[in-house]
Short mmCIF file of C-alpha atoms in Angstrom, two decimals:
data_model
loop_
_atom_site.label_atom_id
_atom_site.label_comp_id
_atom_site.label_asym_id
_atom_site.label_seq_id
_atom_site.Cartn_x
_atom_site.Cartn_y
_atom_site.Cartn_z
CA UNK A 11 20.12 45.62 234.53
CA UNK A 12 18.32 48.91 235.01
CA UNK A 13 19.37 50.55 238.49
CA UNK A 14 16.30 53.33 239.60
CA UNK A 15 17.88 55.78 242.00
CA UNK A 16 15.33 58.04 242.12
CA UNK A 17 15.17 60.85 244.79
CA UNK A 18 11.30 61.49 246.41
CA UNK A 19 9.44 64.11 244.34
CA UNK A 20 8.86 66.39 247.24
CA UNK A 21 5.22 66.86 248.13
CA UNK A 22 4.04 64.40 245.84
CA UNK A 23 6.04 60.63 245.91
CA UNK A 24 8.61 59.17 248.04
CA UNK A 25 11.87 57.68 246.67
CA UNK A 26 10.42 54.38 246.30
CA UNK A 27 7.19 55.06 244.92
CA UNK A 28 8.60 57.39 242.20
CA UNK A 29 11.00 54.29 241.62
CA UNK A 30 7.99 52.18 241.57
CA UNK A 31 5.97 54.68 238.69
CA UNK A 32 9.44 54.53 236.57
CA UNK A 33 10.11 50.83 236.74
CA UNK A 34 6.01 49.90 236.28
CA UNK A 35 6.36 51.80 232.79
CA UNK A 36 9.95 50.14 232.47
CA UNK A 37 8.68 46.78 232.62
CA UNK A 38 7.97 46.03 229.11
CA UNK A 39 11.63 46.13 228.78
CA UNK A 40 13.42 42.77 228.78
CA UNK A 41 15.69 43.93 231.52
CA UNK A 42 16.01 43.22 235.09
CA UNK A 43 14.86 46.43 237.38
CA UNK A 44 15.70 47.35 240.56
CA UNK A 45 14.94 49.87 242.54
CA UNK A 46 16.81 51.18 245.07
CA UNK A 47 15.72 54.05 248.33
CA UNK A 48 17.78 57.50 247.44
CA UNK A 49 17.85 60.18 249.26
CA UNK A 50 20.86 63.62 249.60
CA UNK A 51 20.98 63.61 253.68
CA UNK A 52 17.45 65.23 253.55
CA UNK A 53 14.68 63.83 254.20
CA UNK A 54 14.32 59.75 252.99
CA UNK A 55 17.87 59.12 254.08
CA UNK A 56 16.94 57.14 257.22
CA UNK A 57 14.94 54.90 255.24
CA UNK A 58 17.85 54.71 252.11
CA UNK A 59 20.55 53.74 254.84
CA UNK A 60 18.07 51.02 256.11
CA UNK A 61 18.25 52.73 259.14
CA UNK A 62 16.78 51.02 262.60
CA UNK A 63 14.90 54.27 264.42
CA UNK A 64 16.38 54.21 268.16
CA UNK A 65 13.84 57.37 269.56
CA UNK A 66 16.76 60.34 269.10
CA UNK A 67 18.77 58.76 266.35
CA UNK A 68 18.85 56.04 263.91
CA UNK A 69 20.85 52.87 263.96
CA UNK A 70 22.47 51.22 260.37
CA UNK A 71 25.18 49.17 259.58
CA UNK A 72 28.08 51.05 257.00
CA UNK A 73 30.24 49.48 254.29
CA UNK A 74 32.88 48.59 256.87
CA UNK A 75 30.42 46.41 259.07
CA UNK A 76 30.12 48.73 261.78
CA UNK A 77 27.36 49.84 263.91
CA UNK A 78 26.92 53.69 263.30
CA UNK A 79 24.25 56.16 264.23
CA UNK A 80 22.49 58.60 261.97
CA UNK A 81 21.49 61.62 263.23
CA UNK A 82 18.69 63.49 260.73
CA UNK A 83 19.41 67.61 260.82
CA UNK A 84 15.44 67.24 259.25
CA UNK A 85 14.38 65.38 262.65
CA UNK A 86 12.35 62.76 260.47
CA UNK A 87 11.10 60.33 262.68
CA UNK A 88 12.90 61.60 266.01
CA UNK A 89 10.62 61.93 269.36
CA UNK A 90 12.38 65.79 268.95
CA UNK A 91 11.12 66.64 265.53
CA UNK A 92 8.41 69.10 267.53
CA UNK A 93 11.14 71.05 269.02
CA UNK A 94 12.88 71.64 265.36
CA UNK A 95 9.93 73.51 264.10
CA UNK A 96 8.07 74.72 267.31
CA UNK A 97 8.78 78.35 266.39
CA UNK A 98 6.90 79.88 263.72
CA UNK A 99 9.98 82.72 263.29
CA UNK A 100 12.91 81.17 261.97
CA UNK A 101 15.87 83.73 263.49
CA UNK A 102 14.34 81.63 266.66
CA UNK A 103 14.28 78.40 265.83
CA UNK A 104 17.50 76.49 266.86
CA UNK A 105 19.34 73.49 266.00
CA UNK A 106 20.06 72.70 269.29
CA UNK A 107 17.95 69.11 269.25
CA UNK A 108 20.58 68.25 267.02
CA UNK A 109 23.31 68.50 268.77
CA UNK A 110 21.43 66.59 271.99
CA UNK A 111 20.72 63.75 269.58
CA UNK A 112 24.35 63.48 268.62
CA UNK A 113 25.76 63.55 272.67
CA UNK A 114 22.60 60.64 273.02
CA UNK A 115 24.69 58.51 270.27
CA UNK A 116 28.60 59.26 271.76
CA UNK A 117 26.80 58.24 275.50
CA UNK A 118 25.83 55.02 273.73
CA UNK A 119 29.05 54.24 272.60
CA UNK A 120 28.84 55.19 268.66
CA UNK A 121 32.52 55.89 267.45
CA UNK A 122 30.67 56.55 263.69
CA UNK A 123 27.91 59.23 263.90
CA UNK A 124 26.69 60.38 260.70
CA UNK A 125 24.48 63.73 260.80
CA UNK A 126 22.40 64.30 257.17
CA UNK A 127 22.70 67.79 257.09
CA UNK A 128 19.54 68.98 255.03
CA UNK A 129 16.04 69.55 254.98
CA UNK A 130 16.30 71.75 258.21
CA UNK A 131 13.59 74.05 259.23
CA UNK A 132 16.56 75.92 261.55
CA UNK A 133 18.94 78.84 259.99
CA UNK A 134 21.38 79.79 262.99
CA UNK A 135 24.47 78.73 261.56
CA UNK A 136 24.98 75.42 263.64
CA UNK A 137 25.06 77.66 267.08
CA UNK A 138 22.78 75.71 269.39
CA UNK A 139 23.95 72.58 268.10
CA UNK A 140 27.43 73.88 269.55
CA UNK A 141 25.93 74.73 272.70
CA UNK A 142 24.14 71.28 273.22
CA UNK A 143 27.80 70.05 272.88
CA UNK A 144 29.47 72.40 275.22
CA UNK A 145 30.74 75.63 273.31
CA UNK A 146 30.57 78.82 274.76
CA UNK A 147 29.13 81.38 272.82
CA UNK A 148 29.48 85.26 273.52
CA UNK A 149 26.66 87.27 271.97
CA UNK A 150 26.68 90.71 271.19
CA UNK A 151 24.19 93.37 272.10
CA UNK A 152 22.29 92.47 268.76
CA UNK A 153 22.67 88.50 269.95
CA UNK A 154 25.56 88.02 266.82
CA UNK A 155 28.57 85.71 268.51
CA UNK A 156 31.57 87.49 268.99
CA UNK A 157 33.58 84.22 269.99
CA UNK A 158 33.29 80.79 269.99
CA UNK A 159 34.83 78.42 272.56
CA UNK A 160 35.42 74.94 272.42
CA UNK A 161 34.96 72.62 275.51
CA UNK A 162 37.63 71.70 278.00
CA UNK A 163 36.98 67.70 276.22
CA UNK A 164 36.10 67.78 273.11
CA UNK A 165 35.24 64.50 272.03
CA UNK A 166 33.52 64.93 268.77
CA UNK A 167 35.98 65.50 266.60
CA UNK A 168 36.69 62.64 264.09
CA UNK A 169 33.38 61.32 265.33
CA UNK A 170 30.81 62.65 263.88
CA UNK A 171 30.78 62.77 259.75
CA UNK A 172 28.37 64.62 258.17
CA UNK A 173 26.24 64.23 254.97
CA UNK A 174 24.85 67.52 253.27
CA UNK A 175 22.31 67.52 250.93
CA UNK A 176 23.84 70.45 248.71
CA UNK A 177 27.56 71.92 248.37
CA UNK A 178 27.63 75.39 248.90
CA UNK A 179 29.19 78.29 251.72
CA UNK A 180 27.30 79.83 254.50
CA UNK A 181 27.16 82.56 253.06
CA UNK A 182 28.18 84.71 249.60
CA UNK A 183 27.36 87.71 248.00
CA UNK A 184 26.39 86.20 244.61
CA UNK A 185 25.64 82.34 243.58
CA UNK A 186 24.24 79.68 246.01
CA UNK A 187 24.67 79.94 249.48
CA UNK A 188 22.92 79.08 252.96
CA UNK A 189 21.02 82.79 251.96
CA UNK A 190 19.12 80.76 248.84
CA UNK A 191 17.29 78.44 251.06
CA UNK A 192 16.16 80.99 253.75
CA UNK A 193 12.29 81.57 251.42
CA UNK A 194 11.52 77.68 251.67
CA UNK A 195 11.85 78.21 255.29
CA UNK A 196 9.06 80.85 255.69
CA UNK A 197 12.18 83.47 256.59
CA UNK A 198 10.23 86.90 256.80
CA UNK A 199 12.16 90.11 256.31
CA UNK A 200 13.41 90.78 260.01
CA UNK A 201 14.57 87.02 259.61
CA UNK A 202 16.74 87.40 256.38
CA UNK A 203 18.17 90.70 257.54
CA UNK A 204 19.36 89.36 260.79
CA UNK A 205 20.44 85.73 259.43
CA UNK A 206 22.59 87.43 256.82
CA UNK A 207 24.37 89.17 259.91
CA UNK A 208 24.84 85.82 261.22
CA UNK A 209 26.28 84.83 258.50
CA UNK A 210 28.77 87.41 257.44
CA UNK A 211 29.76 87.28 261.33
CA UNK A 212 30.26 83.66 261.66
CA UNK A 213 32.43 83.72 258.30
CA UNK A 214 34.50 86.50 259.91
CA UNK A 215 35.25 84.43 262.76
CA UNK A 216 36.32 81.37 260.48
CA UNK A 217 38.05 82.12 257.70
CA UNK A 218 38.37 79.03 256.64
CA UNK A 219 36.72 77.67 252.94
CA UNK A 220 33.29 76.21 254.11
CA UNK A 221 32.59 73.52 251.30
CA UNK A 222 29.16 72.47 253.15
CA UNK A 223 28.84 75.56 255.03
CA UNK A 224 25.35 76.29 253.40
CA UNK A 225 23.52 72.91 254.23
CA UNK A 226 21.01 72.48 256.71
CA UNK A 227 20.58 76.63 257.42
CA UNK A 228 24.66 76.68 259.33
CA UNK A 229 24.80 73.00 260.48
CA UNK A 230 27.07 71.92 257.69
CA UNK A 231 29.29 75.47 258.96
CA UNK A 232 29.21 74.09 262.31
CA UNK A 233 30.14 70.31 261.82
CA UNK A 234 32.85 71.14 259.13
CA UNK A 235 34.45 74.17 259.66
CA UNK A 236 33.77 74.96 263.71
CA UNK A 237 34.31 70.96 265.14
CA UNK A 238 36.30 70.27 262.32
CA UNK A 239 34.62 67.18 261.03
CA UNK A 240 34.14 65.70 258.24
CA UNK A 241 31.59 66.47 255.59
CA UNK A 242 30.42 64.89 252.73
CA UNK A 243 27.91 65.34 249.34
CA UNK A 244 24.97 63.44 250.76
CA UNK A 245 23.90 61.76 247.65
CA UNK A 246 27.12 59.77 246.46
CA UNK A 247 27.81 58.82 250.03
CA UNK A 248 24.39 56.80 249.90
CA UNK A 249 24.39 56.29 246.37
CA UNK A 250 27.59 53.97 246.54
CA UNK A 251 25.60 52.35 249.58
CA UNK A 252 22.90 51.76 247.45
CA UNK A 253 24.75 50.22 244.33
CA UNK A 254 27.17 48.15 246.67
CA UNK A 255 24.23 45.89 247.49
CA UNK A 256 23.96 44.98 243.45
CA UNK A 257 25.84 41.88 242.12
CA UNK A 258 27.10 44.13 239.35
CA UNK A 259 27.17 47.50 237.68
CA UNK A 260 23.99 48.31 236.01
CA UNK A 261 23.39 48.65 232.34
CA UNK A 262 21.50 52.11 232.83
CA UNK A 263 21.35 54.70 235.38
CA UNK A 264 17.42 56.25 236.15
CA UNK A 265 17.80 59.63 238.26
CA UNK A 266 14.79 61.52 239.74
CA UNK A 267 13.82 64.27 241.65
CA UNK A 268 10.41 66.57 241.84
CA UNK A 269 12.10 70.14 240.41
CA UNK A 270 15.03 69.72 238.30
CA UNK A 271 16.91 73.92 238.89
CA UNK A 272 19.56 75.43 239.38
CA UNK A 273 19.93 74.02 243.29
CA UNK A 274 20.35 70.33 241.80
CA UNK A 275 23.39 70.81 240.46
CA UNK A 276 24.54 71.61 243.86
CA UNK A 277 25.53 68.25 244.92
CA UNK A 278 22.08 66.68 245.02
CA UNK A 279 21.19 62.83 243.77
CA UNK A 280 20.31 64.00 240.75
CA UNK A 281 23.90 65.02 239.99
CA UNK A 282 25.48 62.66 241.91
CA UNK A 283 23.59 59.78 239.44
CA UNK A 284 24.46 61.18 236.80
CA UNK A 285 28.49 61.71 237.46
CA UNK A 286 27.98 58.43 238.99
CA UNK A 287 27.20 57.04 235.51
CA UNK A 288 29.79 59.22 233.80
CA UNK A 289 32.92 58.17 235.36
CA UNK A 290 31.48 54.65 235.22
CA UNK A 291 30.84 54.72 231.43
CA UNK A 292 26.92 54.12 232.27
CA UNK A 293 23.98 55.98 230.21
CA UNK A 294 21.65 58.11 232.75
CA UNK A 295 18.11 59.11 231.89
CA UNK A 296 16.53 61.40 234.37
CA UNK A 297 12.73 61.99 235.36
CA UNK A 298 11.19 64.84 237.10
CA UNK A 299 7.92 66.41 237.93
CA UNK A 300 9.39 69.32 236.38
CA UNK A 301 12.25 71.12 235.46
CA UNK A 302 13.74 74.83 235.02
CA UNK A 303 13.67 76.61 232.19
CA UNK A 304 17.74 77.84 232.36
CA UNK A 305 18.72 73.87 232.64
CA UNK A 306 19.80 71.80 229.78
CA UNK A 307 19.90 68.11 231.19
CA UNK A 308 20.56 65.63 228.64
CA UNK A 309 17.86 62.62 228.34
CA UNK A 310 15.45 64.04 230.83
CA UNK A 311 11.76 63.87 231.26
CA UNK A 312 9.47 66.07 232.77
CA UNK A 313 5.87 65.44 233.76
CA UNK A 314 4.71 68.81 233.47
CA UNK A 315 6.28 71.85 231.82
CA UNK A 316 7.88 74.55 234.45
CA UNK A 317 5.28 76.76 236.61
CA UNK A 318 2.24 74.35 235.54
CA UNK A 319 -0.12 73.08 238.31
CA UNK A 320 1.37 69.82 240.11
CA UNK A 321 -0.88 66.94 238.60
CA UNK A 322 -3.73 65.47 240.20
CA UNK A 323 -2.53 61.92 239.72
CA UNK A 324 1.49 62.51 240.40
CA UNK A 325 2.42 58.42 240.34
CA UNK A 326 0.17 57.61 236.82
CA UNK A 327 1.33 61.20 235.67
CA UNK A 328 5.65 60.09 236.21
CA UNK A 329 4.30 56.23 235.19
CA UNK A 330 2.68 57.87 231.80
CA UNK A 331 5.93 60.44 230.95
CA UNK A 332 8.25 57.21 231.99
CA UNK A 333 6.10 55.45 229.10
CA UNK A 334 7.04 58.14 226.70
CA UNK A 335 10.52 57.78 227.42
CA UNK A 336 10.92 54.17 226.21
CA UNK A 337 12.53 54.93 222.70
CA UNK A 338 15.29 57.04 224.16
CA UNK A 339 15.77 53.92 226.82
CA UNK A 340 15.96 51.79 224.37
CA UNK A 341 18.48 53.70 222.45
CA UNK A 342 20.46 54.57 225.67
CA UNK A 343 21.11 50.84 226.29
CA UNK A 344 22.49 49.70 222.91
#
């Protein structure tokens, strides 16, 4: 059996039509296929937790039978999504819709509320998600918290588990942070200047290690290291739920995502697949629309060579370079 975990190519496929292109050029092979929704806690993980949309949250059933509720930091599909995004400068935008959509689930009785933490438009560290849930913040005259008070009942903690779409601290002076995601969010100079005060003043008040402090812009920082919760890698987290609904471990591995860099190695499905398939003794190949020039994947394919245009055809162009790839699948499953 050939398991397809692909990821969506950003822009261009979904996870299960990039699945789809890679198992149509698969075919030939006499192997069975199946293709299965990935996503990192980004966007798509709704739809890979088979996710029942409830207006402010999502409704799925986990490994242990239970009801949970999935909050997405991204706001795919929520009736709040507008108010995510409503402000076109991002040192305004807030996460507090989040944290509204997570006291929606505890008033209707979730004990399990997962928040994918990725995908956010928001950089403000996690703040307003705090003060949907009853912190106290005290500002500064240049509006950076001082202090940060918890409610009288906090009854969040242990509830809420998050799932972030890439492993990294709030903020650091060198290597991947919270800071390397700021450009994709249309952050402007005035923005990055006063976000990386945010930053350094929010790690000053927790000195704690931050794991997942860098996902979702600060809403990793404030699930994990401010309520205390749990966080998780996105991708494995969903990945297992994906693979548990197999009758068996698959002969071959396919990972995918649109840009193969330097951020996929940061806990996204691309890496989880493939130590998936390591410490499970299964062969990975890899597809992607394309992929950096300072990373060395093993058996991966790229549709286009790094910095070309994005082609005009994106599903026949991943279907074509999957067709290409058939001697090295071939080799990969003897």
């Amino acid at each position: 059996m050939i398991a397809i975990a692909s990821d969506k190519f950003k822009g261009t496929l979904t996870s299960v039509e990039a699945g789809e292109a890679i198992r149509e050029a698969l075919s030939s092979l006499d192997k069975d296929i199946a293709v299965l929704v990935m996503a990192d806690g980004g966007e798509g993980t709704a739809a890979a937790l088979d996710a029942r949309n409830m207006g402010t949250f999502y409704e799925f059933t986990d490994g242990d039978s239970i009801a949970c509720a999935y909050v997405p930091s991204c706001a795919e599909g929520m009736d709040w999504a507008s108010e995510m995004n409503s402000d076109p400068e991002l040192r305004k935008r807030s996460s507090y819709p989040v944290g509204k959509a997570i006291r929606d689930a505890i008033e209707h009785g979730y004990s399990r509320i997962y928040v994918g933490i990725g995908g956010t438009r928001t950089a403000d560290g996690g703040l307003g998600l705090l003060q949907d849930l009853g912190y106290h913040i005290d500002f500064d005259n240049d509006g950076l918290p001082t202090a940060i008070k918890p409610p009288e009942t906090d009854i969040y903690n242990g509830a809420i588990i998050g799932l972030a779409d890439v492993a990294c601290p709030l903020y650091a002076e060198n290597g991947l942070s919270a800071m390397s995601f700021l450009a994709q969010k249309g952050a402007t100079d005035s923005d990055t200047a006063y976000i990386s005060n945010l930053f350094r003043r929010l790690k000053s008040l927790y000195s704690t290690p931050d794991l997942h402090g860098g996902a979702g812009g600060g809403i990793g920082f404030a699930i994990e290291t401010v309520l205390g919760c749990r966080c998780h890698d996105g991708a494995p987290v969903i990945l297992h739920h994906a693979l548990s609904r197999l009758k068996r471990l698959p002969d071959l591995l396919v990972a995918g995502e649109g840009r193969i860099d330097s951020q996929t190695l940061g806990g996204k499905a691309v890496e989880a697949v493939r130590r998936y398939g390591e410490a499970h003794s299964i062969p990975v190949a890899t597809f992607c629309g394309s992929i950096a020039d300072n990373v060395n994947l093993p058996d991966t394919f790229a549709c286009v060579s790094d910095g070309a245009p994005i082609p005009s055809a994106p599903y026949a162009a991943l279907v074509e370079t999957a067709y290409r790839a058939i001697p090295t699948i071939k080799k990969l499953l003897k």
